[in-house]
Amino acid sequence: MSIPGQTSLETPPAAAADKEGIQLSPINNEISKVEVESDHAVIIKIQGTVPEARGGTANAHHTLLLLINYACLFVGSVSSSLISKFYFIHKGSSRWVSTWVQSAGFPILMLPICLPYYLFKSSRRRPFSGFTLKIFLLSIIVGVFMGLNNLLFSWGTSYLPVSTSSLVLSSQLAFNLVLSMILVKQKATYTNLNCVLLLTLSSVLVGLGSSHDKPPGLTRSEYLVGFLSTIGAGLLFALYLPVMELIYRKVDCYGMVLEMQLVMELAATVLATVGMGASHGGFSVMKVESTMVFDKGSTAYWLTIASSLIAWQLCFVGTAGMVFLTTSLTGGICMTALLGANIMGGVIVYGDKFGGMKAVSTVLCVWGFCSYLYGMYVKNHKIPSNQSSNDPTK
């Protein structure tokens, strides 16, 4: 059984009841496509036709896949931020190493790519069978930009407290909305404008109140570099989301999303490896750090590296899945919804200061996300009634 993508609101005749499962497929003359006109709409693609009785199953599978991806995003986002900060707090100093671990765990993706076909026999699609040269080249290009984004994030994390970095990164949502309107024709509604305005205001507040939040020994110029690097990472990530939404429109299944993710992270890893070699002499810096620099010892160092590899894979796969299954704006908003967890993680684990500015910023973030969820709820419940009123058979 292939992993289903998204389900149709109108099921075609049961002409293909012999299908073993539902698969996402490119749009062509033999394929139906339903687009819900909503700012958070799910683009729905179905291969062939399926019996009406399977509509509920497809919905359940889509919901399950969505929940799994958001769980990966939640665990990966929170844990990767905390682990990255742990590395720098305990005398890890190479930003290229921090950049490298964000993508070097890509071989882990071979498990969900290959096991369904070769071991479990649950998929009839051979891995990479639909991977065209165009998709491959696009994945390489996006992967290089992903590597640059990872480097900027590493610079920001090395200087800023986790809670401050998380709040500043929320500014990517405003960029995401603008770029989504330009690239994927995202509709600007009161709901998403209100959400973006509140989240952007929260970032401005934390920026204004950040002068008293510098870690001991950090100069004002270093803090500014960290702040600007984090803003830059947010900008690149805001561009990444709608660009991937455009590319995913030509992707025929969730398995190909994982395959593209593997190629992108391979490209990002090559960039980080070259940078690490040029600035620190290659992987020898990791050996030196583990034995002579990291104050928790060699074992703790390599456990930190290993856990970072896993955490970042969960984060990136969850992000890619959210964009593929929903939209780039919804994916960005769902990521920003984790802001509170990242902030509290920094406060609890590392004792980050949680003053008035951060408290107000956190409230604004929660307010903005809840308003978006409410708007989504209202919009979704209006769609069935509108469809029923337009149905000539009723």
Short mmCIF file of C-alpha atoms in Angstrom, two decimals:
data_model
loop_
_atom_site.label_atom_id
_atom_site.label_comp_id
_atom_site.label_asym_id
_atom_site.label_seq_id
_atom_site.Cartn_x
_atom_site.Cartn_y
_atom_site.Cartn_z
CA MET A 1 0.00 0.00 0.00
CA SER A 2 1.46 3.35 -0.98
CA ILE A 3 1.30 6.26 1.41
CA PRO A 4 -1.66 8.37 0.36
CA GLY A 5 -1.24 12.02 -0.19
CA GLN A 6 -4.44 13.98 -0.30
CA THR A 7 -7.97 12.97 -0.96
CA SER A 8 -10.54 14.23 -3.40
CA LEU A 9 -13.72 15.93 -2.31
CA GLU A 10 -15.53 14.33 -5.22
CA THR A 11 -14.84 10.67 -5.94
CA PRO A 12 -14.94 9.48 -9.57
CA PRO A 13 -16.80 6.29 -10.58
CA ALA A 14 -15.45 3.01 -9.28
CA ALA A 15 -13.68 2.18 -12.51
CA ALA A 16 -10.42 1.35 -10.83
CA ALA A 17 -11.57 -0.75 -7.91
CA ASP A 18 -8.73 -3.12 -8.57
CA LYS A 19 -6.20 -0.57 -7.37
CA GLU A 20 -4.35 -1.71 -4.27
CA GLY A 21 -4.07 1.78 -2.81
CA ILE A 22 -4.26 5.47 -3.43
CA GLN A 23 -1.22 7.27 -4.78
CA LEU A 24 -0.47 10.87 -5.49
CA SER A 25 0.03 11.49 -9.17
CA PRO A 26 0.85 14.35 -11.53
CA ILE A 27 -2.09 16.26 -12.92
CA ASN A 28 -3.10 15.18 -16.42
CA ASN A 29 -6.24 14.50 -18.44
CA GLU A 30 -6.91 11.22 -16.63
CA ILE A 31 -6.57 12.66 -13.15
CA SER A 32 -8.94 14.72 -11.08
CA LYS A 33 -7.86 17.72 -9.12
CA VAL A 34 -9.91 19.67 -6.62
CA GLU A 35 -8.64 22.88 -5.15
CA VAL A 36 -10.41 24.35 -2.16
CA GLU A 37 -10.32 28.11 -2.55
CA SER A 38 -8.78 28.97 0.78
CA ASP A 39 -5.60 30.54 2.00
CA HIS A 40 -4.74 27.29 3.77
CA ALA A 41 -6.13 25.00 1.08
CA VAL A 42 -4.84 21.54 0.46
CA ILE A 43 -4.08 20.83 -3.19
CA ILE A 44 -5.55 17.43 -3.86
CA LYS A 45 -4.21 14.96 -6.41
CA ILE A 46 -5.32 11.40 -6.96
CA GLN A 47 -3.98 8.80 -9.35
CA GLY A 48 -6.67 7.10 -11.35
CA THR A 49 -10.05 6.49 -9.78
CA VAL A 50 -11.04 4.90 -6.53
CA PRO A 51 -14.29 3.49 -5.15
CA GLU A 52 -16.41 5.85 -3.09
CA ALA A 53 -16.11 3.55 -0.12
CA ARG A 54 -12.42 4.36 0.10
CA GLY A 55 -12.94 8.09 0.56
CA GLY A 56 -13.01 7.83 4.34
CA THR A 57 -9.89 5.67 4.39
CA ALA A 58 -8.01 8.14 2.22
CA ASN A 59 -9.05 10.97 4.53
CA ALA A 60 -7.87 9.01 7.55
CA HIS A 61 -4.53 8.20 5.90
CA HIS A 62 -4.01 11.82 4.89
CA THR A 63 -4.76 13.02 8.42
CA LEU A 64 -2.44 10.39 9.89
CA LEU A 65 0.39 11.37 7.54
CA LEU A 66 -0.16 15.04 8.38
CA LEU A 67 0.00 14.30 12.12
CA ILE A 68 3.17 12.22 11.71
CA ASN A 69 4.88 15.02 9.80
CA TYR A 70 3.89 17.64 12.37
CA ALA A 71 5.11 15.36 15.17
CA CYS A 72 8.46 15.09 13.36
CA LEU A 73 8.53 18.86 12.96
CA PHE A 74 7.72 19.43 16.64
CA VAL A 75 10.31 17.01 18.01
CA GLY A 76 12.95 17.99 15.47
CA SER A 77 12.52 21.75 15.83
CA VAL A 78 12.64 21.85 19.63
CA SER A 79 15.41 19.27 20.08
CA SER A 80 17.65 20.61 17.29
CA SER A 81 17.58 24.14 18.75
CA LEU A 82 18.46 22.90 22.24
CA ILE A 83 21.19 20.54 21.01
CA SER A 84 22.77 23.23 18.82
CA LYS A 85 22.92 25.57 21.80
CA PHE A 86 24.34 22.75 23.97
CA TYR A 87 27.19 22.36 21.47
CA PHE A 88 28.16 26.05 21.67
CA ILE A 89 27.65 26.39 25.43
CA HIS A 90 30.13 23.61 26.12
CA LYS A 91 32.94 25.16 24.10
CA GLY A 92 32.05 23.80 20.66
CA SER A 93 33.16 26.65 18.42
CA SER A 94 32.98 25.56 14.78
CA ARG A 95 29.98 27.04 13.01
CA TRP A 96 30.81 24.88 9.99
CA VAL A 97 30.48 21.74 12.15
CA SER A 98 27.14 23.04 13.39
CA THR A 99 26.15 23.66 9.76
CA TRP A 100 27.36 20.23 8.65
CA VAL A 101 25.29 18.27 11.20
CA GLN A 102 22.10 19.98 10.02
CA SER A 103 22.19 18.07 6.74
CA ALA A 104 24.76 15.26 7.07
CA GLY A 105 22.17 12.87 8.48
CA PHE A 106 20.60 12.48 5.02
CA PRO A 107 21.49 8.73 4.75
CA ILE A 108 18.82 8.15 7.43
CA LEU A 109 16.23 9.02 4.77
CA MET A 110 17.14 5.87 2.86
CA LEU A 111 15.17 3.91 5.45
CA PRO A 112 11.70 5.39 4.71
CA ILE A 113 12.58 5.58 1.01
CA CYS A 114 13.69 1.97 0.51
CA LEU A 115 12.07 -0.14 3.23
CA PRO A 116 8.45 0.15 1.98
CA TYR A 117 9.48 -1.25 -1.43
CA TYR A 118 12.30 -3.69 -0.70
CA LEU A 119 11.42 -5.04 2.75
CA PHE A 120 7.76 -4.44 3.58
CA LYS A 121 6.53 -4.77 -0.04
CA SER A 122 3.93 -2.13 0.78
CA SER A 123 4.72 0.06 -2.23
CA ARG A 124 4.74 -0.80 -5.91
CA ARG A 125 6.85 2.25 -6.78
CA ARG A 126 10.58 1.63 -7.07
CA PRO A 127 12.60 4.32 -5.24
CA PHE A 128 13.77 7.17 -7.50
CA SER A 129 11.88 5.65 -10.45
CA GLY A 130 10.15 8.94 -11.28
CA PHE A 131 13.11 11.16 -10.48
CA THR A 132 13.73 13.26 -13.59
CA LEU A 133 16.85 15.26 -14.42
CA LYS A 134 14.91 18.49 -13.90
CA ILE A 135 13.80 17.45 -10.41
CA PHE A 136 17.36 16.38 -9.63
CA LEU A 137 18.87 19.73 -10.71
CA LEU A 138 16.21 21.70 -8.85
CA SER A 139 16.95 19.67 -5.73
CA ILE A 140 20.68 20.43 -6.04
CA ILE A 141 20.06 24.18 -6.41
CA VAL A 142 17.65 24.33 -3.48
CA GLY A 143 20.07 22.21 -1.44
CA VAL A 144 22.86 24.76 -1.92
CA PHE A 145 20.60 27.54 -0.64
CA MET A 146 19.58 25.27 2.23
CA GLY A 147 23.27 24.95 3.13
CA LEU A 148 23.61 28.75 3.23
CA ASN A 149 20.52 28.96 5.40
CA ASN A 150 22.01 26.38 7.76
CA LEU A 151 25.22 28.42 8.04
CA LEU A 152 23.32 31.60 8.92
CA PHE A 153 21.30 29.69 11.51
CA SER A 154 24.54 28.38 13.05
CA TRP A 155 25.95 31.90 13.32
CA GLY A 156 22.77 33.10 15.00
CA THR A 157 22.61 30.16 17.41
CA SER A 158 26.23 30.60 18.43
CA TYR A 159 25.53 34.12 19.70
CA LEU A 160 21.86 34.35 20.68
CA PRO A 161 19.97 32.64 23.51
CA VAL A 162 17.59 29.91 22.26
CA SER A 163 14.48 31.88 23.25
CA THR A 164 15.66 35.07 21.50
CA SER A 165 16.71 33.18 18.37
CA SER A 166 13.31 31.44 18.20
CA LEU A 167 11.43 34.71 18.50
CA VAL A 168 13.53 36.43 15.84
CA LEU A 169 13.05 33.47 13.46
CA SER A 170 9.29 33.99 13.66
CA SER A 171 9.81 37.06 11.44
CA GLN A 172 10.15 34.65 8.50
CA LEU A 173 6.36 34.38 8.46
CA ALA A 174 5.90 37.93 7.17
CA PHE A 175 8.41 37.26 4.39
CA ASN A 176 6.72 33.94 3.73
CA LEU A 177 3.32 35.56 3.22
CA VAL A 178 4.67 38.16 0.77
CA LEU A 179 6.66 35.61 -1.22
CA SER A 180 3.73 33.16 -1.23
CA MET A 181 1.48 35.87 -2.66
CA ILE A 182 4.03 36.51 -5.42
CA LEU A 183 5.16 32.97 -6.24
CA VAL A 184 2.15 30.74 -5.56
CA LYS A 185 -0.62 33.37 -5.76
CA GLN A 186 -1.53 33.03 -2.10
CA LYS A 187 -4.64 35.04 -1.23
CA ALA A 188 -4.22 37.76 1.37
CA THR A 189 -7.09 37.46 3.84
CA TYR A 190 -7.83 39.08 7.17
CA THR A 191 -6.95 35.83 8.94
CA ASN A 192 -3.45 35.40 7.61
CA LEU A 193 -2.68 39.14 7.61
CA ASN A 194 -3.70 39.37 11.27
CA CYS A 195 -1.59 36.32 12.13
CA VAL A 196 1.49 37.62 10.29
CA LEU A 197 1.12 41.11 11.80
CA LEU A 198 0.99 39.78 15.35
CA LEU A 199 3.94 37.43 14.87
CA THR A 200 6.03 40.13 13.22
CA LEU A 201 5.22 42.56 16.03
CA SER A 202 6.41 39.96 18.53
CA SER A 203 9.78 39.80 16.74
CA VAL A 204 10.09 43.61 16.80
CA LEU A 205 9.43 43.64 20.53
CA VAL A 206 12.09 41.04 21.27
CA GLY A 207 14.52 42.96 19.09
CA LEU A 208 13.86 46.19 20.99
CA GLY A 209 14.30 44.49 24.33
CA SER A 210 17.30 42.37 23.39
CA SER A 211 19.99 44.80 24.52
CA HIS A 212 19.72 43.43 28.07
CA ASP A 213 19.59 39.81 26.96
CA LYS A 214 23.20 39.35 25.85
CA PRO A 215 25.00 36.34 27.36
CA PRO A 216 28.00 37.17 29.58
CA GLY A 217 31.13 38.03 27.62
CA LEU A 218 29.30 38.65 24.34
CA THR A 219 30.02 42.01 22.73
CA ARG A 220 27.35 44.20 21.24
CA SER A 221 28.76 43.70 17.74
CA GLU A 222 28.70 39.89 18.13
CA TYR A 223 25.13 40.07 19.34
CA LEU A 224 24.21 42.18 16.31
CA VAL A 225 25.88 39.65 13.99
CA GLY A 226 23.84 36.88 15.61
CA PHE A 227 20.63 38.89 15.32
CA LEU A 228 21.18 39.76 11.64
CA SER A 229 22.27 36.20 10.81
CA THR A 230 19.05 34.87 12.30
CA ILE A 231 17.00 37.38 10.29
CA GLY A 232 18.89 36.26 7.15
CA ALA A 233 18.14 32.63 7.93
CA GLY A 234 14.47 33.56 8.28
CA LEU A 235 14.51 35.30 4.90
CA LEU A 236 16.06 32.34 3.10
CA PHE A 237 13.68 29.92 4.79
CA ALA A 238 10.71 32.12 3.85
CA LEU A 239 11.84 31.86 0.22
CA TYR A 240 12.45 28.11 0.53
CA LEU A 241 8.85 27.32 1.52
CA PRO A 242 6.93 28.77 -1.50
CA VAL A 243 9.65 27.62 -3.91
CA MET A 244 9.23 24.08 -2.63
CA GLU A 245 5.45 24.37 -2.93
CA LEU A 246 5.92 25.23 -6.61
CA ILE A 247 8.26 22.28 -7.12
CA TYR A 248 6.01 19.86 -5.23
CA ARG A 249 3.21 20.56 -7.69
CA LYS A 250 5.22 18.45 -10.14
CA VAL A 251 5.87 15.68 -7.60
CA ASP A 252 3.68 12.60 -7.83
CA CYS A 253 3.97 11.03 -4.38
CA TYR A 254 5.20 11.51 -0.83
CA GLY A 255 8.05 9.10 -1.48
CA MET A 256 9.46 11.50 -4.06
CA VAL A 257 9.32 14.27 -1.45
CA LEU A 258 11.68 12.20 0.71
CA GLU A 259 13.91 11.50 -2.29
CA MET A 260 14.14 15.20 -3.12
CA GLN A 261 14.92 15.92 0.52
CA LEU A 262 17.78 13.43 0.42
CA VAL A 263 19.32 15.06 -2.68
CA MET A 264 18.90 18.57 -1.25
CA GLU A 265 20.58 17.64 2.00
CA LEU A 266 23.37 15.88 0.11
CA ALA A 267 24.07 19.16 -1.73
CA ALA A 268 23.94 21.11 1.54
CA THR A 269 26.33 18.62 3.13
CA VAL A 270 28.82 19.00 0.27
CA LEU A 271 28.73 22.78 0.73
CA ALA A 272 29.28 22.46 4.51
CA THR A 273 32.08 19.92 4.01
CA VAL A 274 33.90 22.21 1.58
CA GLY A 275 33.50 25.15 3.94
CA MET A 276 34.68 23.12 6.92
CA GLY A 277 37.71 21.93 4.97
CA ALA A 278 38.62 25.41 3.77
CA SER A 279 38.31 27.10 7.16
CA HIS A 280 39.28 24.40 9.68
CA GLY A 281 41.18 21.73 7.81
CA GLY A 282 38.32 19.29 7.36
CA PHE A 283 37.02 16.69 9.78
CA SER A 284 40.15 16.95 11.90
CA VAL A 285 38.51 19.89 13.67
CA MET A 286 35.87 17.51 15.06
CA LYS A 287 38.53 15.21 16.47
CA VAL A 288 40.33 18.14 18.09
CA GLU A 289 37.09 19.52 19.53
CA SER A 290 36.07 16.16 20.97
CA THR A 291 39.36 15.56 22.77
CA MET A 292 40.70 19.00 23.66
CA VAL A 293 37.92 21.61 23.44
CA PHE A 294 34.49 20.23 24.35
CA ASP A 295 34.27 20.46 28.14
CA LYS A 296 31.87 17.52 28.55
CA GLY A 297 34.31 15.00 27.13
CA SER A 298 34.67 13.01 23.94
CA THR A 299 31.71 10.70 24.51
CA ALA A 300 29.32 13.58 25.14
CA TYR A 301 30.67 15.35 22.06
CA TRP A 302 29.95 12.49 19.68
CA LEU A 303 26.54 11.89 21.28
CA THR A 304 25.78 15.56 20.66
CA ILE A 305 26.80 15.21 17.01
CA ALA A 306 24.75 12.01 16.55
CA SER A 307 21.64 13.42 18.21
CA SER A 308 21.93 16.57 16.09
CA LEU A 309 21.99 14.50 12.91
CA ILE A 310 18.74 12.76 13.88
CA ALA A 311 16.98 15.86 15.23
CA TRP A 312 17.65 17.92 12.11
CA GLN A 313 16.39 15.14 9.84
CA LEU A 314 13.12 15.05 11.77
CA CYS A 315 12.82 18.83 11.50
CA PHE A 316 13.47 19.06 7.76
CA VAL A 317 11.36 16.03 6.82
CA GLY A 318 8.48 17.38 8.90
CA THR A 319 8.77 20.75 7.18
CA ALA A 320 8.84 19.24 3.70
CA GLY A 321 5.87 17.02 4.48
CA MET A 322 3.81 19.93 5.82
CA VAL A 323 4.43 21.99 2.67
CA PHE A 324 3.63 19.03 0.40
CA LEU A 325 0.44 18.06 2.24
CA THR A 326 -0.83 21.62 2.83
CA THR A 327 0.70 24.90 1.62
CA SER A 328 3.87 26.86 2.23
CA LEU A 329 2.06 29.45 4.36
CA THR A 330 0.39 26.82 6.51
CA GLY A 331 3.75 25.08 6.91
CA GLY A 332 5.35 28.35 8.01
CA ILE A 333 2.58 29.07 10.48
CA CYS A 334 2.79 25.57 11.93
CA MET A 335 6.51 26.05 12.45
CA THR A 336 5.92 29.37 14.16
CA ALA A 337 3.40 27.64 16.41
CA LEU A 338 6.35 25.79 17.94
CA LEU A 339 7.78 29.11 19.07
CA GLY A 340 6.39 28.77 22.58
CA ALA A 341 7.91 25.31 22.98
CA ASN A 342 11.33 26.56 21.84
CA ILE A 343 11.19 29.55 24.16
CA MET A 344 10.18 27.47 27.17
CA GLY A 345 12.83 24.91 26.27
CA GLY A 346 15.51 27.61 26.39
CA VAL A 347 14.18 28.97 29.68
CA ILE A 348 13.91 25.55 31.36
CA VAL A 349 17.06 23.88 30.02
CA TYR A 350 19.49 26.82 29.84
CA GLY A 351 17.95 29.37 32.17
CA ASP A 352 17.36 31.97 29.46
CA LYS A 353 15.91 35.18 30.83
CA PHE A 354 12.16 35.50 30.40
CA GLY A 355 11.36 39.14 31.01
CA GLY A 356 8.41 41.29 30.14
CA MET A 357 9.28 41.75 26.46
CA LYS A 358 9.56 38.00 25.86
CA ALA A 359 6.34 37.37 27.77
CA VAL A 360 4.44 39.88 25.62
CA SER A 361 6.09 38.50 22.47
CA THR A 362 5.07 34.96 23.38
CA VAL A 363 1.47 36.04 24.02
CA LEU A 364 1.36 37.79 20.64
CA CYS A 365 2.69 34.66 18.93
CA VAL A 366 0.09 32.45 20.57
CA TRP A 367 -2.62 35.00 19.79
CA GLY A 368 -1.62 35.19 16.14
CA PHE A 369 -1.51 31.42 15.70
CA CYS A 370 -4.83 30.88 17.47
CA SER A 371 -6.49 33.51 15.29
CA TYR A 372 -5.21 31.68 12.21
CA LEU A 373 -6.51 28.36 13.51
CA TYR A 374 -9.90 29.93 14.19
CA GLY A 375 -10.04 31.41 10.70
CA MET A 376 -9.09 28.02 9.26
CA TYR A 377 -11.81 26.32 11.31
CA VAL A 378 -14.48 28.80 10.17
CA LYS A 379 -13.38 28.57 6.53
CA ASN A 380 -13.42 24.77 6.53
CA HIS A 381 -16.90 24.65 8.00
CA LYS A 382 -18.23 27.08 5.43
CA ILE A 383 -17.02 24.97 2.49
CA PRO A 384 -19.36 21.97 2.98
CA SER A 385 -22.43 24.18 3.40
CA ASN A 386 -21.57 26.15 0.27
CA GLN A 387 -21.07 22.95 -1.69
CA SER A 388 -24.38 21.56 -0.46
CA SER A 389 -26.27 24.71 -1.46
CA ASN A 390 -24.75 24.56 -4.95
CA ASP A 391 -25.54 20.86 -5.40
CA PRO A 392 -28.38 20.66 -7.98
CA THR A 393 -29.49 17.29 -6.64
CA LYS A 394 -30.49 18.79 -3.28
#
